[in-house]
Coordinates of C-alpha atoms in Angstrom, one line a residue:
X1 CA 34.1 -45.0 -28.9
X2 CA 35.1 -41.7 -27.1
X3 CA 33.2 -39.6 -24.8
X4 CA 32.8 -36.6 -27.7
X5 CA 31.3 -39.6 -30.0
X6 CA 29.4 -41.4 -27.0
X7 CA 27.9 -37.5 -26.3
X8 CA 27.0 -37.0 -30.0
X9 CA 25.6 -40.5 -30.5
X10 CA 23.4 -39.5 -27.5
X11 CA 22.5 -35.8 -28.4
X12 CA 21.2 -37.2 -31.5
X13 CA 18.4 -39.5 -30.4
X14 CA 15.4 -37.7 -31.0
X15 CA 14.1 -38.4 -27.6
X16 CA 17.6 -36.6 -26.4
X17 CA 17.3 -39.0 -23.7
X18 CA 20.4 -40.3 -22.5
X19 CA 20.5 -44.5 -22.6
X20 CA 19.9 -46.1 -18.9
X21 CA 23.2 -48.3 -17.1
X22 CA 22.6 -51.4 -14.9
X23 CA 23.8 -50.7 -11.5
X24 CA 26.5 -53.2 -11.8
X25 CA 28.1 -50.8 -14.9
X26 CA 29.8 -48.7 -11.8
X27 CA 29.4 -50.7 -9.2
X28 CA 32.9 -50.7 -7.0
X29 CA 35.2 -51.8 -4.2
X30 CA 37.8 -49.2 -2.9
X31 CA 40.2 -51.4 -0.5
X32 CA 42.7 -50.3 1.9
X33 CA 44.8 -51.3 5.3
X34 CA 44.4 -48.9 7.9
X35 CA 48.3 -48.3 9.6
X36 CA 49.1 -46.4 13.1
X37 CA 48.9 -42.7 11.0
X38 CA 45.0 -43.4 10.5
X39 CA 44.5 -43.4 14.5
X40 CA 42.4 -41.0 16.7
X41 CA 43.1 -40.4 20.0
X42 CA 41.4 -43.3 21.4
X43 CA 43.9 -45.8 19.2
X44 CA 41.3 -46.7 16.5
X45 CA 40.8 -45.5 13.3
X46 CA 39.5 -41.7 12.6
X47 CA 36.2 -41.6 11.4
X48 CA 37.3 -38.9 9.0
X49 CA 39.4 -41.3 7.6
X50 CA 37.0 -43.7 6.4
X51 CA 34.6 -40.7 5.5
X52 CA 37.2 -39.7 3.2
X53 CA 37.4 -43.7 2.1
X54 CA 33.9 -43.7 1.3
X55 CA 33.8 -39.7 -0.6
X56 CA 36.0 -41.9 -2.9
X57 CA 34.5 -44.9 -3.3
X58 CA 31.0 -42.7 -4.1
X59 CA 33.0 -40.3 -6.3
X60 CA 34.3 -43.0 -8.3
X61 CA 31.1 -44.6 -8.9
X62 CA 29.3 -41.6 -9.9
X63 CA 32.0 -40.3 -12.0
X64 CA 31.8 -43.8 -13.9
X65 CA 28.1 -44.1 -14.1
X66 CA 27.7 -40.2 -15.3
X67 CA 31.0 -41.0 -17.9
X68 CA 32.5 -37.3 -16.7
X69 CA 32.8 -35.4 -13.0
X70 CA 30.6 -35.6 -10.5
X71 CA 30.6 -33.3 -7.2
X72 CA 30.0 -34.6 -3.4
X73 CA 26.4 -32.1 -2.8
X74 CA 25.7 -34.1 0.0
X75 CA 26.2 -37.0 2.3
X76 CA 23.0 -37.7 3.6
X77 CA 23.7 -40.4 6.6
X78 CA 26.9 -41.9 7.8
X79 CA 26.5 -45.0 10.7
X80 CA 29.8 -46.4 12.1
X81 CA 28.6 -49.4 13.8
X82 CA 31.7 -50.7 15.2
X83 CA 35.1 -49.6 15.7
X84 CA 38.1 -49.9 12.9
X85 CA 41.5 -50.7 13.7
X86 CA 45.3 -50.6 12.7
X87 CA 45.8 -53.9 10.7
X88 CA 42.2 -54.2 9.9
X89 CA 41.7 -54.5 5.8
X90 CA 38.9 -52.0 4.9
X91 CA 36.8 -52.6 2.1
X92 CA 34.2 -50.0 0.7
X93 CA 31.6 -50.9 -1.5
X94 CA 29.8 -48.3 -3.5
X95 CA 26.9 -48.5 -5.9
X96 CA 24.3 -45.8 -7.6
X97 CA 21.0 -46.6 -6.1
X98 CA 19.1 -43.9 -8.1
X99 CA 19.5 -41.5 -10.1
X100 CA 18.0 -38.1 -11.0
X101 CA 18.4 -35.4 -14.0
X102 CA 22.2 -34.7 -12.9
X103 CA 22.1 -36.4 -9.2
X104 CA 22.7 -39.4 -8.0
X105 CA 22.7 -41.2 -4.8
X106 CA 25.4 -43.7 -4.0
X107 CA 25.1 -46.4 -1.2
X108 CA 28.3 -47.5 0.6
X109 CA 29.1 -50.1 2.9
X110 CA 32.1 -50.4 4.8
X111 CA 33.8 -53.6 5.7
X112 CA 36.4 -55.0 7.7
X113 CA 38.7 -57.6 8.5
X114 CA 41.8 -58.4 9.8
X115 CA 44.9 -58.3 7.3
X116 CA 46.3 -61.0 8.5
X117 CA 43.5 -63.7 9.6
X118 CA 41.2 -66.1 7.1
X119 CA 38.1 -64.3 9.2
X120 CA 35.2 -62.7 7.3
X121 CA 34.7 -59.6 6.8
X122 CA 32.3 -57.6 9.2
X123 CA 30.3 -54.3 8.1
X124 CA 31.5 -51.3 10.2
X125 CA 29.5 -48.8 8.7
X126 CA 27.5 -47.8 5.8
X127 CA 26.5 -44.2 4.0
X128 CA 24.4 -42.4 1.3
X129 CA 25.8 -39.4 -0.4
X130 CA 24.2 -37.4 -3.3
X131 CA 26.6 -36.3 -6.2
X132 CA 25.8 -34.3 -8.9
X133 CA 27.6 -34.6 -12.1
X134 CA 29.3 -31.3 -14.0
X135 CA 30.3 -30.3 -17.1
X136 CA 34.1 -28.4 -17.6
X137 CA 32.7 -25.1 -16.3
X138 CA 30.9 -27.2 -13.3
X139 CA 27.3 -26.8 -14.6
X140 CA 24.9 -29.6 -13.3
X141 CA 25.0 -31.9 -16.8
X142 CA 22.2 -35.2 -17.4
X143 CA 23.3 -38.7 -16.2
X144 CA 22.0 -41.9 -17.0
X145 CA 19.0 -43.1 -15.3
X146 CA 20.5 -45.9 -13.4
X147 CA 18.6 -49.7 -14.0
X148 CA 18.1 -51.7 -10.7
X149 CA 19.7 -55.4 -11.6
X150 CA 18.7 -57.2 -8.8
X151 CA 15.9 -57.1 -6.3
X152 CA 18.5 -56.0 -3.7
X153 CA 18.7 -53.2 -6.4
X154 CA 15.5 -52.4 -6.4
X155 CA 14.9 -52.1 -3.2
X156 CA 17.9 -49.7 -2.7
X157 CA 16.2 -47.6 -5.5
X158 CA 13.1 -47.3 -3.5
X159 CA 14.6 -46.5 -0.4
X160 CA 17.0 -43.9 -2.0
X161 CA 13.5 -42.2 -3.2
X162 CA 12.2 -42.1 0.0
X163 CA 15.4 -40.4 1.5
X164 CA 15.5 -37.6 -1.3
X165 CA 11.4 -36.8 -0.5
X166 CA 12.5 -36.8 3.1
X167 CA 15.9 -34.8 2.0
X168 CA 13.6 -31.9 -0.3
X169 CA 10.9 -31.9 2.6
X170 CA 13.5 -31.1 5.2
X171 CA 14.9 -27.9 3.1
X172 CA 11.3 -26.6 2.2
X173 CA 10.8 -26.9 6.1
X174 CA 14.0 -25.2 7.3
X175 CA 13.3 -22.4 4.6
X176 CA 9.6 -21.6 5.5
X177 CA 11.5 -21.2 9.0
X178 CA 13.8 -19.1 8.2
X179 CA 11.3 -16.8 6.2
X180 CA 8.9 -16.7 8.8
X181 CA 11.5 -16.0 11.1
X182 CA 12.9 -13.2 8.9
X183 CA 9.7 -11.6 8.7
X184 CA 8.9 -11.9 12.3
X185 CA 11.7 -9.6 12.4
X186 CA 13.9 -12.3 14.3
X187 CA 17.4 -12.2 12.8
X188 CA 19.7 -15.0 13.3

């Protein structure tokens, strides 16, 4: 079925609700070998490097669970927890943990191990990032409301829904600042 039908089969429900995908339905792995031209100045690898890894990990996801493009809005937390290295085999693992009218927040680990030993893999860092999906003209457009699979899933869920409270809270804050800055007459 194409997207035009898939779109018209859903427009047509008379709830116009759009049908909900298991989290596995997008659920990916984005692997590459980090090589001397990934480097920062300390001889491991740049964290903008596997920031850029994990932007397309997420995007992917989120472009396959919405079925059309989605947009980076935000990348909510980014940890590295130890340091990557030339040779080292980087794996990043993506998944939508929620999901909102057009948003959706993607969880991604990042992995590592050496290209060339039998070792396990080792998490180096994880993320959250909020994408909303867009039509041609880039107009926020509905998504699926994702289904947690597994209680792992489901726990990701609820902890994705307490960082977007936490997320809308902090902007209401930083706004009734800057208002009441503004008309204290403070201009930044």
């Amino acid at each position: 079925m194409t997207d035009q039908a898939t779109r018209s089969d859903q427009a047509s429900r008379p709830d116009g609700e759009i049908p909900g995908k298991p989290t596995a339905a997008s659920r990916t792995t984005l692997s590459h070998i980090m090589t001397g031209s990934d480097t920062n100045l300390l001889g491991t690898v740049h964290g903008g490097v596997i920031m850029k890894l994990v932007d397309d990990a997420a995007g992917a996801v989120a472009g396959r669970h919405s079925g059309g493009p989605a947009v980076t809005a935000s990348m909510d937390e980014m940890v590295f927890l130890e340091p990557v290295r030339v040779g080292d085999l980087v794996h990043v693992r993506a998944q939508v943990n929620w999901t909102g009218r057009s948003s959706m927040e993607v969880g991604v680990r990042v992995m590592a191990e050496r290209w060339n030993e039998s070792t396990p893999a080792q998490q180096v860092g994880s993320a959250y990032l909020v994408f909303a999906a867009v039509d041609g003209d880039g107009r926020p457009r509905s998504v699926p409301q994702v289904i947690p699979e597994t209680e792992r899933d489901k726990r990701r869920y609820q902890e994705a829904q307490i960082r977007r409270t936490h997320r809308l809270a902090r902007r209401r804050a930083i706004k009734e600042l800057r208002e009441k800055r503004a008309a204290d007459g403070i201009d930044d």
